[in-house]
Amino acid sequence: MSESSSFDSLMTITKRPPIVMVEGQGSWLTDSTGKRYLDFIQGWAVNSLGHAPSVISQAISSQAARLISPSPAFYNQQAICLAVLLTANSCFERVFFANSGAEANEGAIKLARKWGSLHKAGAYEIITMVNGFHGRTLATMSASGKPHWQELFEPKVPGFVKVALNELEAVRAAISERTVAIMLEPVQGEAGVIPASQSFLQGLRQLADEYKLLLIFDEVQAGMRRLGTLFAYQQAGIEPDIMTLGKGIGGGVPLAALLAKEAVCCFEPGDQGGTYNGNPLMAAVGCAVLETMLQPGFLEQVRERGAQLANGLRKLSTRRGLGEVRGNGLLLALALPAANGDAIAEAARDLGLLINAARPDTLRLMPALNVSEDEVELCLTLLDQVFAQSL
Ligand SMILES: Cc1ncc(COP(=O)(O)O)c(C=O)c1O
């Protein structure tokens, strides 16, 4: 059977080119024809250390030979190690491990609702942001503010009130006796890399304190050094009550986490769980990834490559008459003057560069956090060639 005739045995969940990827090393992906691509998508900001880093393959092979899953009914050393590392390096005291960002966010929603039932007379409503993205389970789709999702899979899970990002007075106006929490991405990734302003985030903390609400940061995309600092909240100088992590924490394997302050941790046995949650195989990878990110020089490397890429994109934008460069660290976006992002991403792929059009008029770049200086230069050169062809 040819490769293309067997594509149909997979459900259609996204538009995909007829390309089968077979190998990855660092910033490079290779398809089944042997064509190589410089990968500035990295599994949608997932492969924080690039493709197939030796720290991950070693963690997987040694852990797989030792213990894969004793069940969540027992403690395991790797989950404890990762929880200790996360709590020692953040403002949180407790961790629940999940398998995807959406599942971690479901956990955050459940934790907030449980806290509301215990401490806020049954308040359950969560204020979330227009254009926000929290995942594809029914509750996280309901929490998300993607305009074209409004009609999908009705009826949605109730209890989410949407307000515009960066409009503090709109958040205040949306608060009622039913409100238990405010939940947002510190940088809206899927919306096209739209940062929440520091003053907005600080204002949300004040509002949460004033009205006794929980502040929940979804750092699934922006956390784990994607913006340089280990977590995005550290850049705003405030502490959320709950934070979720995904993507980069597993460096490519299914691992996510829900972190919370002690005072918020009100789950009781039976409230939360899952067969694979906190299994040692994934947790061993999480430890290896986080230990790597905590090594001296890692933060500086992300900042330097981020500045190099952002400066290069700004020059390219000026030279080719494009739009603004948004973002921070190695989560960057280039606004386009027209809604031709998909065509630009396709032309880039033909030249051997993988970038993503987060919106029709926005290109998003999220390379491995250990991308090299030469690879960033090559990306900029290839992008310039794409625009030379397309304009
Ligand atoms: C901010 C944010 N939250 C949640 C998710 C969902 O994560 P997952 O696809 O692992 O369920 C994503 C995925 O892109 C995301 O960017």
mmCIF file of C-alpha atoms and ligand atoms in Angstrom:
data_model
loop_
_atom_site.group_PDB
_atom_site.id
_atom_site.type_symbol
_atom_site.label_atom_id
_atom_site.label_comp_id
_atom_site.label_asym_id
_atom_site.label_seq_id
_atom_site.Cartn_x
_atom_site.Cartn_y
_atom_site.Cartn_z
ATOM 1 C CA MET A 1 0.000 0.000 0.000
ATOM 2 C CA SER A 2 1.363 3.428 -0.888
ATOM 3 C CA GLU A 3 1.775 5.989 1.872
ATOM 4 C CA SER A 4 -0.788 8.347 0.347
ATOM 5 C CA SER A 5 -3.518 5.689 0.026
ATOM 6 C CA SER A 6 -3.147 4.853 3.733
ATOM 7 C CA PHE A 7 -3.670 8.479 4.903
ATOM 8 C CA ASP A 8 -7.423 7.842 4.776
ATOM 9 C CA SER A 9 -7.333 5.363 7.644
ATOM 10 C CA LEU A 10 -6.684 8.296 10.001
ATOM 11 C CA MET A 11 -9.558 10.565 11.044
ATOM 12 C CA THR A 12 -9.429 13.996 9.481
ATOM 13 C CA ILE A 13 -8.703 16.406 12.309
ATOM 14 C CA THR A 14 -6.581 18.994 10.553
ATOM 15 C CA LYS A 15 -5.392 19.837 7.056
ATOM 16 C CA ARG A 16 -2.113 18.039 6.528
ATOM 17 C CA PRO A 17 0.269 18.045 3.554
ATOM 18 C CA PRO A 18 1.060 14.597 2.098
ATOM 19 C CA ILE A 19 4.353 14.445 3.965
ATOM 20 C CA VAL A 20 5.386 11.705 6.368
ATOM 21 C CA MET A 21 8.029 12.689 8.913
ATOM 22 C CA VAL A 22 10.400 9.888 9.811
ATOM 23 C CA GLU A 23 13.248 11.379 11.807
ATOM 24 C CA GLY A 24 14.218 14.412 13.856
ATOM 25 C CA GLN A 25 17.491 15.673 15.322
ATOM 26 C CA GLY A 26 17.769 18.996 17.128
ATOM 27 C CA SER A 27 16.243 21.681 14.926
ATOM 28 C CA TRP A 28 15.922 19.406 11.920
ATOM 29 C CA LEU A 29 13.150 17.095 10.696
ATOM 30 C CA THR A 30 13.484 14.607 7.836
ATOM 31 C CA ASP A 31 10.590 13.250 5.764
ATOM 32 C CA SER A 32 10.220 9.860 4.095
ATOM 33 C CA THR A 33 11.748 11.161 0.843
ATOM 34 C CA GLY A 34 14.866 12.301 2.700
ATOM 35 C CA LYS A 35 14.008 16.008 2.479
ATOM 36 C CA ARG A 36 15.224 17.962 5.539
ATOM 37 C CA TYR A 37 13.381 20.839 7.186
ATOM 38 C CA LEU A 38 14.606 23.472 9.620
ATOM 39 C CA ASP A 39 11.867 23.164 12.237
ATOM 40 C CA PHE A 40 10.647 26.395 13.832
ATOM 41 C CA ILE A 41 7.332 24.804 14.829
ATOM 42 C CA GLN A 42 8.809 22.010 16.983
ATOM 43 C CA GLY A 43 5.567 20.146 17.522
ATOM 44 C CA TRP A 44 3.828 23.463 18.359
ATOM 45 C CA ALA A 45 6.348 24.624 20.976
ATOM 46 C CA VAL A 46 6.532 21.129 22.439
ATOM 47 C CA ASN A 47 10.090 19.985 21.698
ATOM 48 C CA SER A 48 11.721 22.445 24.058
ATOM 49 C CA LEU A 49 15.114 20.740 23.649
ATOM 50 C CA GLY A 50 14.673 19.984 19.939
ATOM 51 C CA HIS A 51 14.052 16.637 18.300
ATOM 52 C CA ALA A 52 15.334 13.455 19.958
ATOM 53 C CA PRO A 53 17.668 15.056 22.519
ATOM 54 C CA SER A 54 19.914 12.495 24.197
ATOM 55 C CA VAL A 55 18.767 13.531 27.711
ATOM 56 C CA ILE A 56 15.223 12.469 26.789
ATOM 57 C CA SER A 57 16.080 9.270 24.955
ATOM 58 C CA GLN A 58 18.323 8.233 27.848
ATOM 59 C CA ALA A 59 15.665 9.080 30.446
ATOM 60 C CA ILE A 60 13.072 7.057 28.507
ATOM 61 C CA SER A 61 15.252 4.010 27.904
ATOM 62 C CA SER A 62 16.600 3.743 31.433
ATOM 63 C CA GLN A 63 13.202 4.367 33.044
ATOM 64 C CA ALA A 64 11.402 2.003 30.626
ATOM 65 C CA ALA A 65 13.797 -0.771 31.606
ATOM 66 C CA ARG A 66 13.095 -0.130 35.296
ATOM 67 C CA LEU A 67 9.459 0.837 35.902
ATOM 68 C CA ILE A 68 6.836 2.174 33.504
ATOM 69 C CA SER A 69 3.654 2.337 35.539
ATOM 70 C CA PRO A 70 3.009 1.165 39.084
ATOM 71 C CA SER A 71 -0.438 2.899 38.875
ATOM 72 C CA PRO A 72 -1.369 6.214 40.456
ATOM 73 C CA ALA A 73 -2.391 4.283 43.590
ATOM 74 C CA PHE A 74 1.313 4.311 44.623
ATOM 75 C CA TYR A 75 3.958 6.997 44.825
ATOM 76 C CA ASN A 76 6.868 6.754 42.411
ATOM 77 C CA GLN A 77 10.296 8.374 42.678
ATOM 78 C CA GLN A 78 10.171 10.170 39.331
ATOM 79 C CA ALA A 79 6.847 11.940 39.998
ATOM 80 C CA ILE A 80 8.129 12.983 43.419
ATOM 81 C CA CYS A 81 11.404 14.227 41.892
ATOM 82 C CA LEU A 82 9.565 16.312 39.286
ATOM 83 C CA ALA A 83 7.032 17.706 41.770
ATOM 84 C CA VAL A 84 9.870 18.696 44.126
ATOM 85 C CA LEU A 85 11.785 20.372 41.277
ATOM 86 C CA LEU A 86 8.681 22.273 40.137
ATOM 87 C CA THR A 87 7.673 23.454 43.589
ATOM 88 C CA ALA A 88 11.265 24.386 44.542
ATOM 89 C CA ASN A 89 11.517 26.575 41.448
ATOM 90 C CA SER A 90 8.063 28.193 41.507
ATOM 91 C CA CYS A 91 5.668 29.872 43.946
ATOM 92 C CA PHE A 92 3.487 26.739 44.210
ATOM 93 C CA GLU A 93 3.398 24.008 46.832
ATOM 94 C CA ARG A 94 1.537 21.167 45.125
ATOM 95 C CA VAL A 95 1.450 19.469 41.733
ATOM 96 C CA PHE A 96 -0.913 17.132 39.902
ATOM 97 C CA PHE A 97 0.479 15.577 36.724
ATOM 98 C CA ALA A 98 -1.624 15.228 33.582
ATOM 99 C CA ASN A 99 -1.086 13.987 30.042
ATOM 100 C CA SER A 100 -2.025 17.070 28.024
ATOM 101 C CA GLY A 101 -2.478 20.798 28.473
ATOM 102 C CA ALA A 102 -6.244 20.449 28.117
ATOM 103 C CA GLU A 103 -6.340 17.852 30.880
ATOM 104 C CA ALA A 104 -4.254 20.078 33.171
ATOM 105 C CA ASN A 105 -6.688 22.935 32.463
ATOM 106 C CA GLU A 106 -9.682 20.685 33.175
ATOM 107 C CA GLY A 107 -8.021 20.002 36.502
ATOM 108 C CA ALA A 108 -7.586 23.742 37.125
ATOM 109 C CA ILE A 109 -11.273 24.363 36.363
ATOM 110 C CA LYS A 110 -12.327 21.520 38.670
ATOM 111 C CA LEU A 111 -10.019 22.724 41.449
ATOM 112 C CA ALA A 112 -11.434 26.265 41.214
ATOM 113 C CA ARG A 113 -15.025 24.962 41.264
ATOM 114 C CA LYS A 114 -14.300 22.742 44.254
ATOM 115 C CA TRP A 115 -12.674 25.683 46.075
ATOM 116 C CA GLY A 116 -15.721 27.814 45.238
ATOM 117 C CA SER A 117 -18.036 25.173 46.634
ATOM 118 C CA LEU A 118 -16.036 25.037 49.871
ATOM 119 C CA HIS A 119 -14.993 28.657 50.361
ATOM 120 C CA LYS A 120 -17.203 30.897 48.239
ATOM 121 C CA ALA A 121 -20.803 29.771 48.706
ATOM 122 C CA GLY A 122 -20.826 27.613 45.578
ATOM 123 C CA ALA A 123 -19.392 30.234 43.198
ATOM 124 C CA TYR A 124 -18.357 28.452 39.995
ATOM 125 C CA GLU A 125 -18.085 30.960 37.167
ATOM 126 C CA ILE A 126 -14.682 31.558 35.617
ATOM 127 C CA ILE A 127 -13.868 34.713 33.688
ATOM 128 C CA THR A 128 -11.776 33.858 30.622
ATOM 129 C CA MET A 129 -10.520 35.901 27.667
ATOM 130 C CA VAL A 130 -11.862 36.452 24.177
ATOM 131 C CA ASN A 131 -9.535 34.646 21.720
ATOM 132 C CA GLY A 132 -8.041 32.614 24.571
ATOM 133 C CA PHE A 133 -7.184 28.955 24.002
ATOM 134 C CA HIS A 134 -7.241 26.315 26.720
ATOM 135 C CA GLY A 135 -7.604 23.009 24.861
ATOM 136 C CA ARG A 136 -10.035 20.749 23.040
ATOM 137 C CA THR A 137 -11.953 18.886 25.722
ATOM 138 C CA LEU A 138 -15.528 20.079 26.102
ATOM 139 C CA ALA A 139 -14.855 22.165 29.219
ATOM 140 C CA THR A 140 -11.632 23.677 27.886
ATOM 141 C CA MET A 141 -13.286 24.486 24.541
ATOM 142 C CA SER A 142 -16.036 26.164 26.566
ATOM 143 C CA ALA A 143 -13.413 28.128 28.485
ATOM 144 C CA SER A 144 -11.649 29.124 25.254
ATOM 145 C CA GLY A 145 -12.633 32.300 23.453
ATOM 146 C CA LYS A 146 -12.064 31.279 19.844
ATOM 147 C CA PRO A 147 -14.844 33.035 17.919
ATOM 148 C CA HIS A 148 -15.545 30.166 15.479
ATOM 149 C CA TRP A 149 -15.863 27.655 18.327
ATOM 150 C CA GLN A 150 -18.954 29.349 19.739
ATOM 151 C CA GLU A 151 -21.350 27.200 17.686
ATOM 152 C CA LEU A 152 -19.437 23.925 17.937
ATOM 153 C CA PHE A 153 -20.502 20.915 20.033
ATOM 154 C CA GLU A 154 -23.431 22.669 21.668
ATOM 155 C CA PRO A 155 -24.457 22.697 24.430
ATOM 156 C CA LYS A 156 -21.165 23.852 25.899
ATOM 157 C CA VAL A 157 -20.143 23.462 29.530
ATOM 158 C CA PRO A 158 -21.706 26.478 31.270
ATOM 159 C CA GLY A 159 -19.903 28.753 33.690
ATOM 160 C CA PHE A 160 -17.465 30.739 31.538
ATOM 161 C CA VAL A 161 -17.764 34.478 30.999
ATOM 162 C CA LYS A 162 -15.546 35.994 28.274
ATOM 163 C CA VAL A 163 -13.974 39.434 28.373
ATOM 164 C CA ALA A 164 -11.447 41.177 26.127
ATOM 165 C CA LEU A 165 -7.771 40.704 26.967
ATOM 166 C CA ASN A 166 -6.044 43.689 28.580
ATOM 167 C CA GLU A 167 -9.322 45.388 29.549
ATOM 168 C CA LEU A 168 -9.261 45.439 33.304
ATOM 169 C CA GLU A 169 -12.511 47.348 33.784
ATOM 170 C CA ALA A 170 -14.313 44.764 31.615
ATOM 171 C CA VAL A 171 -13.073 42.064 33.992
ATOM 172 C CA ARG A 172 -14.271 44.054 37.007
ATOM 173 C CA ALA A 173 -17.672 44.512 35.360
ATOM 174 C CA ALA A 174 -17.948 40.752 34.708
ATOM 175 C CA ILE A 175 -17.414 39.801 38.371
ATOM 176 C CA SER A 176 -20.544 38.657 40.214
ATOM 177 C CA GLU A 177 -21.332 36.576 43.294
ATOM 178 C CA ARG A 178 -21.073 33.525 41.020
ATOM 179 C CA THR A 179 -17.449 34.278 40.038
ATOM 180 C CA VAL A 180 -14.787 32.019 41.477
ATOM 181 C CA ALA A 181 -11.754 32.619 39.253
ATOM 182 C CA ILE A 182 -10.097 34.467 36.401
ATOM 183 C CA MET A 183 -8.233 32.271 33.932
ATOM 184 C CA LEU A 184 -5.974 33.377 31.097
ATOM 185 C CA GLU A 185 -2.847 32.764 29.081
ATOM 186 C CA PRO A 186 -0.160 35.341 29.959
ATOM 187 C CA VAL A 187 0.567 35.347 26.218
ATOM 188 C CA GLN A 188 -2.266 34.240 23.937
ATOM 189 C CA GLY A 189 -0.386 31.787 21.731
ATOM 190 C CA GLU A 190 -2.970 30.369 19.345
ATOM 191 C CA ALA A 191 -4.514 33.827 18.942
ATOM 192 C CA GLY A 192 -1.284 34.936 17.281
ATOM 193 C CA VAL A 193 1.112 35.655 20.178
ATOM 194 C CA ILE A 194 -0.783 38.467 21.886
ATOM 195 C CA PRO A 195 0.795 39.294 25.267
ATOM 196 C CA ALA A 196 -1.293 40.300 28.273
ATOM 197 C CA SER A 197 0.206 43.580 29.491
ATOM 198 C CA GLN A 198 2.058 43.562 32.806
ATOM 199 C CA SER A 199 -0.324 46.197 34.161
ATOM 200 C CA PHE A 200 -3.306 44.003 33.197
ATOM 201 C CA LEU A 201 -1.817 40.969 34.942
ATOM 202 C CA GLN A 202 -0.988 43.019 38.025
ATOM 203 C CA GLY A 203 -4.486 44.505 37.952
ATOM 204 C CA LEU A 204 -5.995 41.016 37.758
ATOM 205 C CA ARG A 205 -4.048 40.024 40.864
ATOM 206 C CA GLN A 206 -5.446 43.051 42.700
ATOM 207 C CA LEU A 207 -8.998 42.300 41.510
ATOM 208 C CA ALA A 208 -8.639 38.661 42.560
ATOM 209 C CA ASP A 209 -7.488 39.739 46.026
ATOM 210 C CA GLU A 210 -10.227 42.357 46.303
ATOM 211 C CA TYR A 211 -13.052 39.963 45.350
ATOM 212 C CA LYS A 212 -11.502 36.764 46.802
ATOM 213 C CA LEU A 213 -11.096 35.079 43.420
ATOM 214 C CA LEU A 214 -8.514 32.606 42.206
ATOM 215 C CA LEU A 215 -6.103 33.709 39.495
ATOM 216 C CA ILE A 216 -5.287 30.892 37.074
ATOM 217 C CA PHE A 217 -2.444 31.173 34.547
ATOM 218 C CA ASP A 218 -2.482 28.772 31.619
ATOM 219 C CA GLU A 219 1.241 28.548 30.878
ATOM 220 C CA VAL A 220 0.916 25.476 28.659
ATOM 221 C CA GLN A 221 2.533 27.376 25.774
ATOM 222 C CA ALA A 222 4.317 30.271 27.501
ATOM 223 C CA GLY A 223 5.815 28.407 30.479
ATOM 224 C CA MET A 224 8.959 26.262 30.740
ATOM 225 C CA ARG A 225 11.451 28.880 29.554
ATOM 226 C CA ARG A 226 9.596 29.613 26.299
ATOM 227 C CA LEU A 227 9.756 33.325 27.243
ATOM 228 C CA GLY A 228 13.172 33.040 28.901
ATOM 229 C CA THR A 229 12.156 32.971 32.564
ATOM 230 C CA LEU A 230 11.110 29.519 33.772
ATOM 231 C CA PHE A 231 7.498 30.686 34.035
ATOM 232 C CA ALA A 232 5.694 33.623 32.419
ATOM 233 C CA TYR A 233 4.179 34.871 35.699
ATOM 234 C CA GLN A 234 7.691 35.707 36.921
ATOM 235 C CA GLN A 235 7.892 38.477 34.302
ATOM 236 C CA ALA A 236 4.780 40.205 35.666
ATOM 237 C CA GLY A 237 6.036 40.266 39.256
ATOM 238 C CA ILE A 238 2.886 38.613 40.591
ATOM 239 C CA GLU A 239 1.930 35.101 41.692
ATOM 240 C CA PRO A 240 -1.132 33.264 40.394
ATOM 241 C CA ASP A 241 -2.964 30.825 42.680
ATOM 242 C CA ILE A 242 -3.012 28.079 40.060
ATOM 243 C CA MET A 243 -0.830 27.470 36.994
ATOM 244 C CA THR A 244 -0.954 24.853 34.279
ATOM 245 C CA LEU A 245 1.983 23.578 32.238
ATOM 246 C CA GLY A 246 2.156 21.318 29.194
ATOM 247 C CA LYS A 247 4.028 21.203 25.911
ATOM 248 C CA GLY A 248 7.652 22.115 26.828
ATOM 249 C CA ILE A 249 7.624 20.307 30.173
ATOM 250 C CA GLY A 250 7.694 16.940 28.419
ATOM 251 C CA GLY A 251 10.034 17.998 25.617
ATOM 252 C CA GLY A 252 7.800 16.057 23.172
ATOM 253 C CA VAL A 253 6.248 13.334 25.350
ATOM 254 C CA PRO A 254 2.703 13.594 26.776
ATOM 255 C CA LEU A 255 3.231 15.320 30.098
ATOM 256 C CA ALA A 256 1.457 18.284 31.683
ATOM 257 C CA ALA A 257 1.012 19.647 35.180
ATOM 258 C CA LEU A 258 -1.424 21.510 37.378
ATOM 259 C CA LEU A 259 0.314 23.510 40.117
ATOM 260 C CA ALA A 260 -1.401 25.280 42.998
ATOM 261 C CA LYS A 261 -0.790 27.109 46.216
ATOM 262 C CA GLU A 262 -1.340 25.033 49.341
ATOM 263 C CA ALA A 263 -4.369 27.088 50.405
ATOM 264 C CA VAL A 264 -6.156 26.214 47.154
ATOM 265 C CA CYS A 265 -5.439 22.475 47.167
ATOM 266 C CA CYS A 266 -8.834 21.117 48.183
ATOM 267 C CA PHE A 267 -9.151 17.962 46.061
ATOM 268 C CA GLU A 268 -10.193 14.966 48.116
ATOM 269 C CA PRO A 269 -9.615 11.318 47.184
ATOM 270 C CA GLY A 270 -11.775 10.517 44.165
ATOM 271 C CA ASP A 271 -12.079 14.089 42.887
ATOM 272 C CA GLN A 272 -9.193 13.936 40.447
ATOM 273 C CA GLY A 273 -7.020 11.280 38.849
ATOM 274 C CA GLY A 274 -6.344 9.195 35.774
ATOM 275 C CA THR A 275 -4.642 5.972 34.787
ATOM 276 C CA TYR A 276 -1.477 7.517 33.372
ATOM 277 C CA ASN A 277 -1.215 10.579 35.585
ATOM 278 C CA GLY A 278 2.248 10.978 37.055
ATOM 279 C CA ASN A 279 3.550 7.740 35.571
ATOM 280 C CA PRO A 280 7.316 7.387 36.102
ATOM 281 C CA LEU A 281 8.142 7.070 32.402
ATOM 282 C CA MET A 282 6.854 10.548 31.558
ATOM 283 C CA ALA A 283 7.910 12.027 34.899
ATOM 284 C CA ALA A 284 11.499 10.830 34.320
ATOM 285 C CA VAL A 285 11.476 12.780 31.067
ATOM 286 C CA GLY A 286 10.048 15.841 32.839
ATOM 287 C CA CYS A 287 12.896 15.702 35.377
ATOM 288 C CA ALA A 288 15.513 15.443 32.627
ATOM 289 C CA VAL A 289 13.948 18.361 30.723
ATOM 290 C CA LEU A 290 13.618 20.614 33.759
ATOM 291 C CA GLU A 291 17.118 19.818 35.028
ATOM 292 C CA THR A 292 18.464 20.788 31.605
ATOM 293 C CA MET A 293 16.493 24.046 31.621
ATOM 294 C CA LEU A 294 17.841 24.896 35.079
ATOM 295 C CA GLN A 295 21.466 24.538 34.015
ATOM 296 C CA PRO A 296 23.597 27.703 34.040
ATOM 297 C CA GLY A 297 23.474 29.530 30.728
ATOM 298 C CA PHE A 298 20.158 28.085 29.522
ATOM 299 C CA LEU A 299 18.162 31.239 30.319
ATOM 300 C CA GLU A 300 20.780 33.449 28.631
ATOM 301 C CA GLN A 301 20.767 31.202 25.552
ATOM 302 C CA VAL A 302 16.981 31.576 25.168
ATOM 303 C CA ARG A 303 17.224 35.345 25.657
ATOM 304 C CA GLU A 304 20.075 35.712 23.142
ATOM 305 C CA ARG A 305 18.454 33.572 20.451
ATOM 306 C CA GLY A 306 15.116 35.258 21.083
ATOM 307 C CA ALA A 307 16.677 38.714 20.652
ATOM 308 C CA GLN A 308 18.524 37.565 17.525
ATOM 309 C CA LEU A 309 15.339 36.181 15.979
ATOM 310 C CA ALA A 310 13.182 39.181 16.975
ATOM 311 C CA ASN A 311 15.760 41.676 15.632
ATOM 312 C CA GLY A 312 16.111 39.729 12.408
ATOM 313 C CA LEU A 313 12.330 39.585 11.981
ATOM 314 C CA ARG A 314 12.068 43.343 12.587
ATOM 315 C CA LYS A 315 14.699 44.024 9.898
ATOM 316 C CA LEU A 316 12.942 41.640 7.530
ATOM 317 C CA SER A 317 9.640 43.337 8.235
ATOM 318 C CA THR A 318 11.079 46.777 7.456
ATOM 319 C CA ARG A 319 12.815 45.531 4.301
ATOM 320 C CA ARG A 320 9.746 43.714 2.974
ATOM 321 C CA GLY A 321 7.021 46.052 4.263
ATOM 322 C CA LEU A 322 5.487 43.558 6.712
ATOM 323 C CA GLY A 323 3.813 44.148 10.082
ATOM 324 C CA GLU A 324 4.812 44.176 13.750
ATOM 325 C CA VAL A 325 6.913 41.557 15.532
ATOM 326 C CA ARG A 326 5.241 40.367 18.739
ATOM 327 C CA GLY A 327 6.254 38.130 21.579
ATOM 328 C CA ASN A 328 9.097 37.436 23.871
ATOM 329 C CA GLY A 329 11.893 34.885 24.221
ATOM 330 C CA LEU A 330 11.384 32.157 21.621
ATOM 331 C CA LEU A 331 7.626 32.605 21.173
ATOM 332 C CA LEU A 332 7.491 35.168 18.389
ATOM 333 C CA ALA A 333 5.048 36.262 15.736
ATOM 334 C CA LEU A 334 5.352 38.327 12.579
ATOM 335 C CA ALA A 335 2.214 40.143 11.444
ATOM 336 C CA LEU A 336 1.543 40.082 7.704
ATOM 337 C CA PRO A 337 -0.075 42.841 5.656
ATOM 338 C CA ALA A 338 -2.436 40.290 4.048
ATOM 339 C CA ALA A 339 -4.239 37.134 5.156
ATOM 340 C CA ASN A 340 -1.824 34.865 3.260
ATOM 341 C CA GLY A 341 -0.115 33.179 6.232
ATOM 342 C CA ASP A 342 -0.924 29.651 5.087
ATOM 343 C CA ALA A 343 0.489 30.314 1.611
ATOM 344 C CA ILE A 344 3.659 31.827 3.127
ATOM 345 C CA ALA A 345 4.067 28.851 5.489
ATOM 346 C CA GLU A 346 3.611 26.488 2.523
ATOM 347 C CA ALA A 347 6.192 28.365 0.435
ATOM 348 C CA ALA A 348 8.585 28.243 3.406
ATOM 349 C CA ARG A 349 8.043 24.491 3.734
ATOM 350 C CA ASP A 350 8.895 24.012 0.065
ATOM 351 C CA LEU A 351 12.183 25.814 0.790
ATOM 352 C CA GLY A 352 12.781 23.569 3.818
ATOM 353 C CA LEU A 353 11.630 25.834 6.659
ATOM 354 C CA LEU A 354 8.752 24.930 8.974
ATOM 355 C CA ILE A 355 6.827 27.861 10.431
ATOM 356 C CA ASN A 356 3.207 28.110 11.439
ATOM 357 C CA ALA A 357 0.463 30.583 10.505
ATOM 358 C CA ALA A 358 -1.249 30.964 13.896
ATOM 359 C CA ARG A 359 -3.767 33.293 12.204
ATOM 360 C CA PRO A 360 -4.328 33.957 8.511
ATOM 361 C CA ASP A 361 -2.324 37.199 8.917
ATOM 362 C CA THR A 362 0.250 36.028 11.462
ATOM 363 C CA LEU A 363 3.306 33.787 11.265
ATOM 364 C CA ARG A 364 4.394 32.168 14.519
ATOM 365 C CA LEU A 365 7.927 30.994 15.256
ATOM 366 C CA MET A 366 8.670 28.711 18.198
ATOM 367 C CA PRO A 367 11.985 26.940 17.642
ATOM 368 C CA ALA A 368 13.716 24.616 20.076
ATOM 369 C CA LEU A 369 14.977 26.545 23.095
ATOM 370 C CA ASN A 370 18.501 25.306 22.300
ATOM 371 C CA VAL A 371 18.381 26.411 18.653
ATOM 372 C CA SER A 372 21.801 27.600 17.436
ATOM 373 C CA GLU A 373 22.819 31.050 16.234
ATOM 374 C CA ASP A 374 23.436 29.658 12.729
ATOM 375 C CA GLU A 375 20.007 28.023 12.633
ATOM 376 C CA VAL A 376 18.317 31.309 13.542
ATOM 377 C CA GLU A 377 20.299 33.043 10.758
ATOM 378 C CA LEU A 378 19.319 30.328 8.295
ATOM 379 C CA CYS A 379 15.649 30.706 9.265
ATOM 380 C CA LEU A 380 15.844 34.455 8.603
ATOM 381 C CA THR A 381 17.590 33.904 5.255
ATOM 382 C CA LEU A 382 14.994 31.338 4.150
ATOM 383 C CA LEU A 383 12.123 33.594 5.275
ATOM 384 C CA ASP A 384 13.607 36.450 3.274
ATOM 385 C CA GLN A 385 13.726 34.188 0.211
ATOM 386 C CA VAL A 386 10.079 33.257 0.760
ATOM 387 C CA PHE A 387 9.033 36.914 0.850
ATOM 388 C CA ALA A 388 11.225 37.708 -2.161
ATOM 389 C CA GLN A 389 9.286 35.032 -4.087
ATOM 390 C CA SER A 390 5.863 35.912 -2.731
ATOM 391 C CA LEU A 391 5.845 39.707 -3.057
HETATM 392 C C1 LIG B 1 -2.268 27.964 26.107
HETATM 393 C C2 LIG B 1 -2.672 26.557 25.792
HETATM 394 N N1 LIG B 1 -3.443 25.885 26.665
HETATM 395 C C3 LIG B 1 -3.813 24.620 26.439
HETATM 396 C C4 LIG B 1 -3.450 23.968 25.290
HETATM 397 C C5 LIG B 1 -3.897 22.558 25.057
HETATM 398 O O1 LIG B 1 -2.822 21.691 25.224
HETATM 399 P P1 LIG B 1 -2.919 20.190 24.673
HETATM 400 O O2 LIG B 1 -2.978 20.291 23.179
HETATM 401 O O3 LIG B 1 -1.680 19.527 25.176
HETATM 402 O O4 LIG B 1 -4.163 19.604 25.242
HETATM 403 C C6 LIG B 1 -2.650 24.631 24.343
HETATM 404 C C7 LIG B 1 -2.268 23.964 23.086
HETATM 405 O O5 LIG B 1 -1.886 24.569 22.121
HETATM 406 C C8 LIG B 1 -2.255 25.962 24.598
HETATM 407 O O6 LIG B 1 -1.517 26.641 23.731
#
